[in-house]
Every structure is written in structure tokens, then in C-alpha cells.
mmCIF file of C-alpha atoms in Angstrom:
data_model
loop_
_atom_site.group_PDB
_atom_site.id
_atom_site.type_symbol
_atom_site.label_atom_id
_atom_site.label_comp_id
_atom_site.label_asym_id
_atom_site.label_seq_id
_atom_site.Cartn_x
_atom_site.Cartn_y
_atom_site.Cartn_z
ATOM 1 C CA UNK A 1 56.382 148.623 -31.415
ATOM 2 C CA UNK A 2 54.796 148.694 -34.750
ATOM 3 C CA UNK A 3 54.940 145.597 -36.396
ATOM 4 C CA UNK A 4 55.922 145.366 -40.207
ATOM 5 C CA UNK A 5 53.072 144.933 -42.364
ATOM 6 C CA UNK A 6 55.185 143.805 -45.573
ATOM 7 C CA UNK A 7 57.579 141.086 -46.293
ATOM 8 C CA UNK A 8 60.801 141.386 -47.902
ATOM 9 C CA UNK A 9 60.679 139.612 -51.284
ATOM 10 C CA UNK A 10 64.613 138.477 -52.853
ATOM 11 C CA UNK A 11 64.166 137.520 -56.571
ATOM 12 C CA UNK A 12 66.861 135.134 -57.351
ATOM 13 C CA UNK A 13 68.478 133.382 -60.434
ATOM 14 C CA UNK A 14 70.150 129.897 -61.013
ATOM 15 C CA UNK A 15 71.706 128.083 -64.189
ATOM 16 C CA UNK A 16 70.156 125.032 -64.345
ATOM 17 C CA UNK A 17 73.358 122.949 -65.586
ATOM 18 C CA UNK A 18 75.763 124.950 -62.784
ATOM 19 C CA UNK A 19 73.919 125.477 -59.472
ATOM 20 C CA UNK A 20 77.353 127.779 -58.292
ATOM 21 C CA UNK A 21 76.142 130.678 -61.133
ATOM 22 C CA UNK A 22 73.676 131.728 -58.844
ATOM 23 C CA UNK A 23 72.790 135.312 -58.086
ATOM 24 C CA UNK A 24 70.260 137.893 -56.530
ATOM 25 C CA UNK A 25 68.429 140.153 -59.343
ATOM 26 C CA UNK A 26 66.099 142.042 -56.964
ATOM 27 C CA UNK A 27 64.860 142.688 -53.293
ATOM 28 C CA UNK A 28 62.022 144.654 -52.579
ATOM 29 C CA UNK A 29 59.128 145.411 -50.092
ATOM 30 C CA UNK A 30 55.961 144.358 -50.916
ATOM 31 C CA UNK A 31 52.718 143.019 -49.020
ATOM 32 C CA UNK A 32 52.341 139.126 -48.242
ATOM 33 C CA UNK A 33 49.126 138.660 -50.478
ATOM 34 C CA UNK A 34 51.250 140.244 -53.569
ATOM 35 C CA UNK A 35 53.971 137.672 -52.821
ATOM 36 C CA UNK A 36 51.562 134.895 -52.609
ATOM 37 C CA UNK A 37 49.547 135.524 -55.535
ATOM 38 C CA UNK A 38 52.564 136.316 -57.990
ATOM 39 C CA UNK A 39 53.815 132.674 -56.828
ATOM 40 C CA UNK A 40 50.460 130.863 -58.269
ATOM 41 C CA UNK A 41 51.136 132.949 -61.170
ATOM 42 C CA UNK A 42 54.657 132.501 -62.314
ATOM 43 C CA UNK A 43 55.312 133.280 -65.952
ATOM 44 C CA UNK A 44 56.957 130.366 -68.023
ATOM 45 C CA UNK A 45 59.149 133.287 -69.706
ATOM 46 C CA UNK A 46 61.528 133.210 -66.563
ATOM 47 C CA UNK A 47 61.492 129.620 -65.339
ATOM 48 C CA UNK A 48 64.799 130.039 -63.693
ATOM 49 C CA UNK A 49 63.746 133.093 -61.748
ATOM 50 C CA UNK A 50 62.588 132.300 -58.219
ATOM 51 C CA UNK A 51 61.555 134.558 -55.483
ATOM 52 C CA UNK A 52 61.109 133.796 -51.629
ATOM 53 C CA UNK A 53 59.422 135.831 -48.899
ATOM 54 C CA UNK A 54 61.809 136.888 -45.710
ATOM 55 C CA UNK A 55 61.347 138.872 -42.335
ATOM 56 C CA UNK A 56 57.874 139.080 -42.224
ATOM 57 C CA UNK A 57 55.983 139.492 -38.980
ATOM 58 C CA UNK A 58 53.194 137.326 -37.624
ATOM 59 C CA UNK A 59 52.855 138.105 -34.076
ATOM 60 C CA UNK A 60 50.035 140.661 -34.323
ATOM 61 C CA UNK A 61 47.829 137.852 -35.813
ATOM 62 C CA UNK A 62 45.018 137.798 -33.489
ATOM 63 C CA UNK A 63 45.495 134.102 -32.747
ATOM 64 C CA UNK A 64 49.113 134.257 -32.428
ATOM 65 C CA UNK A 65 48.834 134.228 -28.469
ATOM 66 C CA UNK A 66 47.050 130.978 -28.553
ATOM 67 C CA UNK A 67 49.268 129.387 -31.281
ATOM 68 C CA UNK A 68 51.975 130.681 -28.729
ATOM 69 C CA UNK A 69 50.708 128.775 -25.908
ATOM 70 C CA UNK A 70 50.327 125.399 -27.882
ATOM 71 C CA UNK A 71 53.931 125.793 -28.987
ATOM 72 C CA UNK A 72 55.118 126.216 -25.325
ATOM 73 C CA UNK A 73 53.855 122.855 -24.636
ATOM 74 C CA UNK A 74 56.136 121.173 -27.495
ATOM 75 C CA UNK A 75 59.396 122.982 -27.532
ATOM 76 C CA UNK A 76 62.022 123.061 -24.545
ATOM 77 C CA UNK A 77 61.718 126.153 -21.970
ATOM 78 C CA UNK A 78 64.966 127.447 -22.936
ATOM 79 C CA UNK A 79 63.857 128.098 -26.625
ATOM 80 C CA UNK A 80 61.041 130.204 -25.663
ATOM 81 C CA UNK A 81 61.212 133.489 -26.731
ATOM 82 C CA UNK A 82 60.808 135.759 -23.370
ATOM 83 C CA UNK A 83 60.975 133.004 -21.272
ATOM 84 C CA UNK A 84 62.853 132.186 -18.454
ATOM 85 C CA UNK A 85 65.924 131.872 -20.245
ATOM 86 C CA UNK A 86 65.871 134.772 -22.777
ATOM 87 C CA UNK A 87 67.565 138.110 -21.767
ATOM 88 C CA UNK A 88 64.736 139.995 -23.777
ATOM 89 C CA UNK A 89 62.368 139.054 -20.671
ATOM 90 C CA UNK A 90 64.357 141.642 -18.695
ATOM 91 C CA UNK A 91 63.334 144.336 -21.101
ATOM 92 C CA UNK A 92 60.374 146.675 -20.307
ATOM 93 C CA UNK A 93 58.724 144.325 -17.796
ATOM 94 C CA UNK A 94 56.679 147.191 -16.846
ATOM 95 C CA UNK A 95 55.887 147.584 -20.693
ATOM 96 C CA UNK A 96 56.270 144.374 -22.245
ATOM 97 C CA UNK A 97 54.514 145.620 -25.413
ATOM 98 C CA UNK A 98 57.501 148.153 -25.904
ATOM 99 C CA UNK A 99 59.887 144.963 -26.800
ATOM 100 C CA UNK A 100 60.479 143.855 -30.268
ATOM 101 C CA UNK A 101 58.990 141.317 -31.352
ATOM 102 C CA UNK A 102 61.553 138.930 -33.063
ATOM 103 C CA UNK A 103 59.090 136.324 -34.574
ATOM 104 C CA UNK A 104 59.565 136.200 -38.055
ATOM 105 C CA UNK A 105 58.383 133.626 -40.911
ATOM 106 C CA UNK A 106 59.783 132.631 -44.581
ATOM 107 C CA UNK A 107 58.354 131.254 -47.576
ATOM 108 C CA UNK A 108 60.660 129.708 -50.337
ATOM 109 C CA UNK A 109 60.295 127.205 -53.249
ATOM 110 C CA UNK A 110 62.793 125.474 -55.700
ATOM 111 C CA UNK A 111 62.508 126.273 -59.537
ATOM 112 C CA UNK A 112 59.139 125.618 -60.908
ATOM 113 C CA UNK A 113 60.350 123.459 -63.869
ATOM 114 C CA UNK A 114 62.216 121.074 -62.089
ATOM 115 C CA UNK A 115 61.733 121.316 -58.165
ATOM 116 C CA UNK A 116 65.121 120.663 -57.578
ATOM 117 C CA UNK A 117 67.248 123.590 -57.044
ATOM 118 C CA UNK A 118 65.954 126.750 -55.452
ATOM 119 C CA UNK A 119 65.700 129.844 -53.323
ATOM 120 C CA UNK A 120 68.408 129.852 -50.408
ATOM 121 C CA UNK A 121 69.708 132.064 -47.681
ATOM 122 C CA UNK A 122 73.401 133.441 -47.856
ATOM 123 C CA UNK A 123 76.324 131.604 -45.708
ATOM 124 C CA UNK A 124 75.821 133.703 -42.325
ATOM 125 C CA UNK A 125 75.759 133.719 -38.510
ATOM 126 C CA UNK A 126 72.998 135.265 -36.453
ATOM 127 C CA UNK A 127 73.391 138.705 -35.628
ATOM 128 C CA UNK A 128 73.953 138.628 -31.988
ATOM 129 C CA UNK A 129 75.022 135.212 -31.309
ATOM 130 C CA UNK A 130 71.191 134.359 -30.243
ATOM 131 C CA UNK A 131 70.064 130.608 -30.082
ATOM 132 C CA UNK A 132 67.641 130.390 -33.306
ATOM 133 C CA UNK A 133 65.309 128.085 -34.108
ATOM 134 C CA UNK A 134 63.305 127.603 -37.138
ATOM 135 C CA UNK A 135 59.949 125.391 -37.616
ATOM 136 C CA UNK A 136 58.616 123.971 -40.616
ATOM 137 C CA UNK A 137 54.773 124.695 -40.712
ATOM 138 C CA UNK A 138 53.380 124.310 -43.889
ATOM 139 C CA UNK A 139 53.924 123.268 -47.397
ATOM 140 C CA UNK A 140 55.486 120.124 -49.110
ATOM 141 C CA UNK A 141 59.058 121.690 -49.944
ATOM 142 C CA UNK A 142 61.877 120.798 -47.781
ATOM 143 C CA UNK A 143 64.966 122.921 -46.872
ATOM 144 C CA UNK A 144 68.430 121.622 -46.721
ATOM 145 C CA UNK A 145 70.572 122.782 -43.823
ATOM 146 C CA UNK A 146 74.204 123.001 -43.613
ATOM 147 C CA UNK A 147 76.176 124.014 -40.429
ATOM 148 C CA UNK A 148 79.632 124.893 -40.129
ATOM 149 C CA UNK A 149 81.301 124.285 -36.537
ATOM 150 C CA UNK A 150 81.499 127.834 -34.885
ATOM 151 C CA UNK A 151 85.211 127.379 -34.445
ATOM 152 C CA UNK A 152 85.719 126.972 -38.217
ATOM 153 C CA UNK A 153 84.574 131.139 -38.473
ATOM 154 C CA UNK A 154 87.974 132.270 -39.355
ATOM 155 C CA UNK A 155 88.795 129.563 -41.698
ATOM 156 C CA UNK A 156 85.045 129.971 -43.591
ATOM 157 C CA UNK A 157 86.235 133.727 -43.565
ATOM 158 C CA UNK A 158 89.270 133.320 -45.282
ATOM 159 C CA UNK A 159 88.140 131.013 -48.153
ATOM 160 C CA UNK A 160 85.290 133.710 -48.641
ATOM 161 C CA UNK A 161 87.720 136.359 -49.037
ATOM 162 C CA UNK A 162 89.811 134.276 -51.096
ATOM 163 C CA UNK A 163 86.673 133.767 -53.754
ATOM 164 C CA UNK A 164 85.994 137.303 -53.866
ATOM 165 C CA UNK A 165 83.070 137.777 -51.097
ATOM 166 C CA UNK A 166 82.800 139.065 -47.828
ATOM 167 C CA UNK A 167 81.039 136.953 -44.832
ATOM 168 C CA UNK A 168 79.656 139.758 -42.896
ATOM 169 C CA UNK A 169 77.609 141.104 -45.688
ATOM 170 C CA UNK A 170 74.830 138.492 -45.828
ATOM 171 C CA UNK A 171 75.416 138.335 -49.671
ATOM 172 C CA UNK A 172 77.831 135.507 -50.293
ATOM 173 C CA UNK A 173 76.185 132.004 -51.642
ATOM 174 C CA UNK A 174 78.033 128.706 -52.345
ATOM 175 C CA UNK A 175 76.701 125.851 -54.177
ATOM 176 C CA UNK A 176 76.460 122.900 -51.200
ATOM 177 C CA UNK A 177 79.107 120.895 -53.219
ATOM 178 C CA UNK A 178 81.692 123.697 -53.508
ATOM 179 C CA UNK A 179 81.151 124.234 -49.116
ATOM 180 C CA UNK A 180 81.424 120.892 -48.804
ATOM 181 C CA UNK A 181 84.800 121.087 -50.937
ATOM 182 C CA UNK A 182 86.466 123.284 -48.301
ATOM 183 C CA UNK A 183 87.066 120.614 -45.808
ATOM 184 C CA UNK A 184 85.499 122.359 -42.825
ATOM 185 C CA UNK A 185 83.761 120.188 -40.229
ATOM 186 C CA UNK A 186 80.350 120.400 -40.875
ATOM 187 C CA UNK A 187 76.659 119.014 -40.633
ATOM 188 C CA UNK A 188 73.822 118.500 -43.085
ATOM 189 C CA UNK A 189 70.072 117.563 -42.457
ATOM 190 C CA UNK A 190 67.109 118.160 -44.265
ATOM 191 C CA UNK A 191 63.990 119.837 -42.635
ATOM 192 C CA UNK A 192 60.185 118.640 -43.627
ATOM 193 C CA UNK A 193 56.858 119.917 -42.431
ATOM 194 C CA UNK A 194 56.456 119.591 -38.591
ATOM 195 C CA UNK A 195 60.751 119.157 -38.095
ATOM 196 C CA UNK A 196 62.469 122.135 -35.653
ATOM 197 C CA UNK A 197 65.857 122.999 -36.440
ATOM 198 C CA UNK A 198 67.736 124.570 -33.643
ATOM 199 C CA UNK A 199 70.704 127.076 -34.529
ATOM 200 C CA UNK A 200 73.305 127.099 -31.804
ATOM 201 C CA UNK A 201 75.009 130.704 -31.022
ATOM 202 C CA UNK A 202 77.514 132.113 -33.667
ATOM 203 C CA UNK A 203 77.363 128.945 -35.617
ATOM 204 C CA UNK A 204 77.810 129.718 -39.495
ATOM 205 C CA UNK A 205 75.080 128.263 -41.764
ATOM 206 C CA UNK A 206 73.036 128.330 -44.830
ATOM 207 C CA UNK A 207 69.885 126.793 -46.041
ATOM 208 C CA UNK A 208 68.601 125.799 -49.604
ATOM 209 C CA UNK A 209 65.038 125.564 -50.430
ATOM 210 C CA UNK A 210 63.684 122.147 -52.775
ATOM 211 C CA UNK A 211 60.605 121.356 -54.004
ATOM 212 C CA UNK A 212 57.329 123.313 -53.545
ATOM 213 C CA UNK A 213 56.453 126.177 -51.549
ATOM 214 C CA UNK A 214 57.534 125.509 -47.586
ATOM 215 C CA UNK A 215 56.762 128.043 -45.134
ATOM 216 C CA UNK A 216 58.730 128.355 -41.717
ATOM 217 C CA UNK A 217 58.553 130.223 -38.737
ATOM 218 C CA UNK A 218 61.650 131.258 -36.342
ATOM 219 C CA UNK A 219 62.766 133.127 -33.534
ATOM 220 C CA UNK A 220 65.797 134.330 -31.721
ATOM 221 C CA UNK A 221 66.365 133.859 -27.980
ATOM 222 C CA UNK A 222 69.005 135.746 -26.044
ATOM 223 C CA UNK A 223 69.905 133.054 -23.851
ATOM 224 C CA UNK A 224 71.531 134.306 -20.325
ATOM 225 C CA UNK A 225 74.586 131.524 -20.381
ATOM 226 C CA UNK A 226 75.890 133.151 -23.743
ATOM 227 C CA UNK A 227 75.613 136.832 -22.976
ATOM 228 C CA UNK A 228 79.346 137.192 -23.088
ATOM 229 C CA UNK A 229 79.413 135.642 -26.455
ATOM 230 C CA UNK A 230 76.429 138.268 -27.543
ATOM 231 C CA UNK A 231 78.121 141.096 -26.557
ATOM 232 C CA UNK A 232 81.571 140.092 -28.087
ATOM 233 C CA UNK A 233 79.407 139.601 -31.383
ATOM 234 C CA UNK A 234 77.607 143.076 -30.638
ATOM 235 C CA UNK A 235 81.131 144.930 -30.760
ATOM 236 C CA UNK A 236 81.689 143.191 -34.009
ATOM 237 C CA UNK A 237 78.508 144.539 -35.385
ATOM 238 C CA UNK A 238 79.780 147.774 -34.549
ATOM 239 C CA UNK A 239 82.552 147.622 -36.187
ATOM 240 C CA UNK A 240 81.330 146.164 -39.591
ATOM 241 C CA UNK A 241 78.057 148.565 -39.148
ATOM 242 C CA UNK A 242 75.728 145.452 -39.369
ATOM 243 C CA UNK A 243 72.444 146.353 -37.159
ATOM 244 C CA UNK A 244 70.677 143.667 -35.115
ATOM 245 C CA UNK A 245 67.084 143.882 -34.016
ATOM 246 C CA UNK A 246 67.931 143.517 -30.325
ATOM 247 C CA UNK A 247 68.063 146.487 -28.101
ATOM 248 C CA UNK A 248 71.417 144.735 -26.387
ATOM 249 C CA UNK A 249 72.750 147.513 -24.383
ATOM 250 C CA UNK A 250 69.468 148.544 -23.296
ATOM 251 C CA UNK A 251 68.809 145.006 -22.256
ATOM 252 C CA UNK A 252 71.924 144.491 -20.527
ATOM 253 C CA UNK A 253 70.817 147.935 -18.504
ATOM 254 C CA UNK A 254 67.578 146.531 -17.333
ATOM 255 C CA UNK A 255 68.537 142.927 -16.979
ATOM 256 C CA UNK A 256 71.404 144.668 -14.349
ATOM 257 C CA UNK A 257 68.701 146.712 -12.505
ATOM 258 C CA UNK A 258 66.632 143.704 -11.938
ATOM 259 C CA UNK A 259 69.612 141.249 -10.875
ATOM 260 C CA UNK A 260 70.611 144.107 -8.436
ATOM 261 C CA UNK A 261 67.305 143.896 -6.969
ATOM 262 C CA UNK A 262 66.800 140.118 -6.985
ATOM 263 C CA UNK A 263 70.350 138.453 -6.960
ATOM 264 C CA UNK A 264 68.673 135.248 -7.957
ATOM 265 C CA UNK A 265 71.999 134.581 -10.459
ATOM 266 C CA UNK A 266 75.052 135.486 -9.022
ATOM 267 C CA UNK A 267 77.225 134.158 -12.204
ATOM 268 C CA UNK A 268 75.184 136.176 -14.338
ATOM 269 C CA UNK A 269 74.917 139.635 -12.523
ATOM 270 C CA UNK A 270 78.815 139.424 -12.352
ATOM 271 C CA UNK A 271 78.950 138.924 -16.418
ATOM 272 C CA UNK A 272 76.192 141.703 -16.439
ATOM 273 C CA UNK A 273 78.550 143.953 -14.047
ATOM 274 C CA UNK A 274 81.509 143.629 -16.707
ATOM 275 C CA UNK A 275 79.607 144.157 -19.892
ATOM 276 C CA UNK A 276 77.992 147.105 -18.554
ATOM 277 C CA UNK A 277 81.258 148.622 -17.572
ATOM 278 C CA UNK A 278 82.636 148.227 -20.840
ATOM 279 C CA UNK A 279 79.263 149.923 -22.203
ATOM 280 C CA UNK A 280 79.842 152.944 -20.167
ATOM 281 C CA UNK A 281 83.687 153.213 -21.041
ATOM 282 C CA UNK A 282 81.845 153.288 -24.576
ATOM 283 C CA UNK A 283 79.547 155.952 -23.218
ATOM 284 C CA UNK A 284 82.264 158.459 -21.954
ATOM 285 C CA UNK A 285 81.231 161.813 -20.808
ATOM 286 C CA UNK A 286 77.765 163.344 -20.860
ATOM 287 C CA UNK A 287 76.917 166.940 -21.591
ATOM 288 C CA UNK A 288 73.158 166.994 -21.256
ATOM 289 C CA UNK A 289 69.816 165.265 -20.679
ATOM 290 C CA UNK A 290 67.202 164.401 -23.132
ATOM 291 C CA UNK A 291 64.460 161.961 -23.376
ATOM 292 C CA UNK A 292 65.426 159.397 -26.348
ATOM 293 C CA UNK A 293 63.249 156.400 -26.723
ATOM 294 C CA UNK A 294 64.888 153.324 -28.285
ATOM 295 C CA UNK A 295 64.587 152.174 -31.676
ATOM 296 C CA UNK A 296 63.690 155.857 -32.378
ATOM 297 C CA UNK A 297 67.216 157.097 -33.378
ATOM 298 C CA UNK A 298 70.164 155.822 -35.339
ATOM 299 C CA UNK A 299 73.376 157.031 -36.372
ATOM 300 C CA UNK A 300 73.509 158.744 -39.849
ATOM 301 C CA UNK A 301 77.076 157.161 -40.344
ATOM 302 C CA UNK A 302 76.650 153.550 -39.373
ATOM 303 C CA UNK A 303 73.025 152.980 -39.106
ATOM 304 C CA UNK A 304 73.010 151.495 -35.849
ATOM 305 C CA UNK A 305 70.718 151.848 -33.195
ATOM 306 C CA UNK A 306 71.635 154.305 -30.778
ATOM 307 C CA UNK A 307 71.807 153.262 -26.941
ATOM 308 C CA UNK A 308 72.031 156.216 -24.648
ATOM 309 C CA UNK A 309 74.501 159.166 -25.680
ATOM 310 C CA UNK A 310 74.038 160.990 -29.033
ATOM 311 C CA UNK A 311 75.515 163.647 -30.999
ATOM 312 C CA UNK A 312 72.713 165.296 -32.459
ATOM 313 C CA UNK A 313 72.364 168.479 -34.861
ATOM 314 C CA UNK A 314 70.698 171.209 -32.772
ATOM 315 C CA UNK A 315 68.994 173.183 -36.136
ATOM 316 C CA UNK A 316 65.675 172.343 -36.452
ATOM 317 C CA UNK A 317 64.548 170.248 -39.021
ATOM 318 C CA UNK A 318 67.782 168.871 -39.112
ATOM 319 C CA UNK A 319 67.280 165.010 -38.760
ATOM 320 C CA UNK A 320 71.625 164.270 -38.052
ATOM 321 C CA UNK A 321 72.798 161.997 -35.008
ATOM 322 C CA UNK A 322 75.868 160.212 -34.580
ATOM 323 C CA UNK A 323 76.853 157.473 -32.017
ATOM 324 C CA UNK A 324 79.678 157.924 -30.049
ATOM 325 C CA UNK A 325 81.893 155.456 -31.952
ATOM 326 C CA UNK A 326 81.296 157.373 -35.260
ATOM 327 C CA UNK A 327 81.991 160.750 -33.295
ATOM 328 C CA UNK A 328 84.974 159.717 -31.676
ATOM 329 C CA UNK A 329 85.983 158.369 -35.237
ATOM 330 C CA UNK A 330 85.757 161.915 -36.869
ATOM 331 C CA UNK A 331 82.729 162.224 -38.457
ATOM 332 C CA UNK A 332 81.178 165.495 -39.077
ATOM 333 C CA UNK A 333 78.610 167.735 -40.014
ATOM 334 C CA UNK A 334 77.960 170.816 -41.538
ATOM 335 C CA UNK A 335 76.550 172.342 -38.072
ATOM 336 C CA UNK A 336 78.124 172.018 -34.616
ATOM 337 C CA UNK A 337 76.530 168.468 -32.569
ATOM 338 C CA UNK A 338 75.620 168.889 -29.199
ATOM 339 C CA UNK A 339 75.830 165.477 -26.733
ATOM 340 C CA UNK A 340 72.466 164.569 -25.621
ATOM 341 C CA UNK A 341 71.629 161.145 -23.165
ATOM 342 C CA UNK A 342 68.480 159.797 -22.344
ATOM 343 C CA UNK A 343 69.897 159.152 -18.801
ATOM 344 C CA UNK A 344 72.475 160.850 -17.154
ATOM 345 C CA UNK A 345 76.193 158.748 -17.395
ATOM 346 C CA UNK A 346 76.363 159.337 -13.516
ATOM 347 C CA UNK A 347 72.953 157.668 -12.837
ATOM 348 C CA UNK A 348 74.341 154.672 -14.935
ATOM 349 C CA UNK A 349 77.606 154.394 -13.103
ATOM 350 C CA UNK A 350 75.188 154.523 -9.686
ATOM 351 C CA UNK A 351 74.643 150.873 -10.803
ATOM 352 C CA UNK A 352 78.184 149.864 -10.696
ATOM 353 C CA UNK A 353 78.956 151.550 -7.533
ATOM 354 C CA UNK A 354 75.681 150.223 -5.698
ATOM 355 C CA UNK A 355 76.993 146.405 -6.666
ATOM 356 C CA UNK A 356 80.442 147.580 -4.825
ATOM 357 C CA UNK A 357 78.656 148.649 -1.821
ATOM 358 C CA UNK A 358 76.506 145.682 -1.699
ATOM 359 C CA UNK A 359 79.410 142.993 -2.163
ATOM 360 C CA UNK A 360 81.209 145.004 0.738
ATOM 361 C CA UNK A 361 78.271 144.528 3.162
ATOM 362 C CA UNK A 362 77.765 140.696 1.786
ATOM 363 C CA UNK A 363 81.361 140.138 2.656
ATOM 364 C CA UNK A 364 80.990 141.695 6.184
ATOM 365 C CA UNK A 365 78.148 139.360 6.941
ATOM 366 C CA UNK A 366 79.830 136.465 5.725
ATOM 367 C CA UNK A 367 82.835 137.175 8.055
ATOM 368 C CA UNK A 368 80.541 137.933 10.926
ATOM 369 C CA UNK A 369 79.051 134.459 10.776
ATOM 370 C CA UNK A 370 82.417 132.776 10.209
#
């Protein structure tokens, strides 16, 4: 998978006497060197305008593998991307280069004039209930974190709606004092260079950068013990049209194939079967067959990645696709759409049928032994 060469730069403004008056003025793509140069050439005309770079990849750097090897000696194994606990390790085992690299880095700072309040993230939860970690690696600046207890998500959303916002758009900011005044159970911590912050699955959080520039690297782990929570979050993502970098449905398919062969984790296998059955129920009837590479097709209506089945326009030079859910909702196109799939549905159903047959044989063997 080709890595991003640019970073997303988000410009923000905040009033010095009222930090709740905070807004994003622009968001654009630019090369990382351009952003860094702009940070050292800040204009005194707009001292309250601040910017931070987000979501830029560094895993293509020549020294990344050596750096990763040293990091693996310092952090717990369950936090290692593509490690023993990460579901992404099942994906494309024969072609690991096809996996999405989910390492990202961020650079933020405070306001130049005071080095007090600064760039920040909106209130959000990570998109697919993954375990995330954030490591502060460079810079004198600090990061302030607020975590709201995961079972308070509905209550938090209720407060945000009352304030005229929407939690799921990743675009709602609250001043720390305003957030704390909600009275919800929460925790706060300050992150300095060398500190590692772990974000549990489905925990709402927000980050405020203070002081000079700071750079942090982050990664997500799709842990096998939280795969059901990840599937629940993925279904919500489709409902609100909120895409994620994980090919979750493809990960489940690949994991199921491996576990059916190896049968090392019975509880995980049962969970995978249950989730995959729901995925196939979504897929429905497939009419034709065509090779589809993951990540190359997204739904024109909702923007989500298309897993296996797609309703596409057969006209040449007409690049229009619908996912099964949007097609079922009645989204239309000027031309008739044909249904295609990367794998015939009958083949996917055989994964479940194979499990049933093997389970019956296992029960018979256990009876004979008893």
C-alpha cells in the first residue's frame, strides 16, 4: 500500500481571554517540510493562529524497521502493531506488504505569544474500538489528556447535542473547564517527552498541546479480545458514514480462515464465526463475479470501503459504486447498476459450513473417548 507523502495541517484560532472560543479556520494537505518551515517563520500578524500537523506516515523511512525493533523491547507485546494480539496480523499473511500501515505522527504546539493554550484534538473515540498508544518522542512541549469513562458515551453525546454539536463528526471542541463541569467520571494526565499514553477501546478523549512544538507517534492495535466491540463500532461507522483505516470485514474473513485451520483459540473462533455470519447476512445474494482489490473501491453515497459485494455502473468511464447498505436504502444512479463481488458468496458460506462439519466430528470423537 502506498504511504501518504503529505500531512494534514489543521489551522486553529483561540481567544486569549476565553479558551472556549476556539475554532478551526482551515484544513489542508501539504508536505511535512513545508509545515515545519512555516512553524519557524510564524508571522506576528496572527499570534493567535496556530497549526498542527496530523496523520502523517513515517513507516516508509529507511530506519523504521530498526526503530520498531527497539520499540518492541520497551512496550508490552499486546500493544505491538501486527504483533501476537493484533488482528491485523491475520490479514494477507502471504503478502504482508498489502496491509495498511497504521503508524501515524502528530506535531502540535501552544500559542507562540504565551506558550499556554494551543492546538488540540476534538472530543472523539478511535474509530473501530482499537487499543491505541501515543508516544511523545520529540520536543519540549507537553500534551494534556482528558479521558471520559467509556460507559458515559451516551451521556457525553447528550451534553454535546445540547450544546449544538455532534460527537461523531470529530469536529466538536470543549474547553477543559467546560468539559470538567459536566460532572462525568474522567481522568486527566500530562504527557511529556518519553511518556507513553495508552487509550483503551471506545474511551472518549481529547488532547490539548501546551508550550513549544512536540511530536508524538501513535498506532492502533485491533486486539482479538475486543473484536466484538470493534464489530459493534464498525456497524455504527457505517450508519453514520464514518470511515476507518481498517479493512475490518476482510480482517475477519482472513482471521476465520486461519483459525479454522489452526484452531488455537476456540473462544476467538466462535466470535469470528458469529461476526462473519452477520457480515454475510449483509452481503445477501451475489449475481456475478469480479476481482476487487480492497481499498480501491469506496461507496459513492457514504464513502465507506467496499468489502466484497458492490453495485457498480457497467458503463465505461463511469466510476460509480454503491455498497450493499446504500443500495438497499434506495440510492440510485442514472444508469442501471450490476452486482459484482470479489468472492462468490457461496464460497464465503463454506467457511461457516466447514466449521459446522468439523464441530460435529469433534463432538463425535469426544463421545467415543468418554
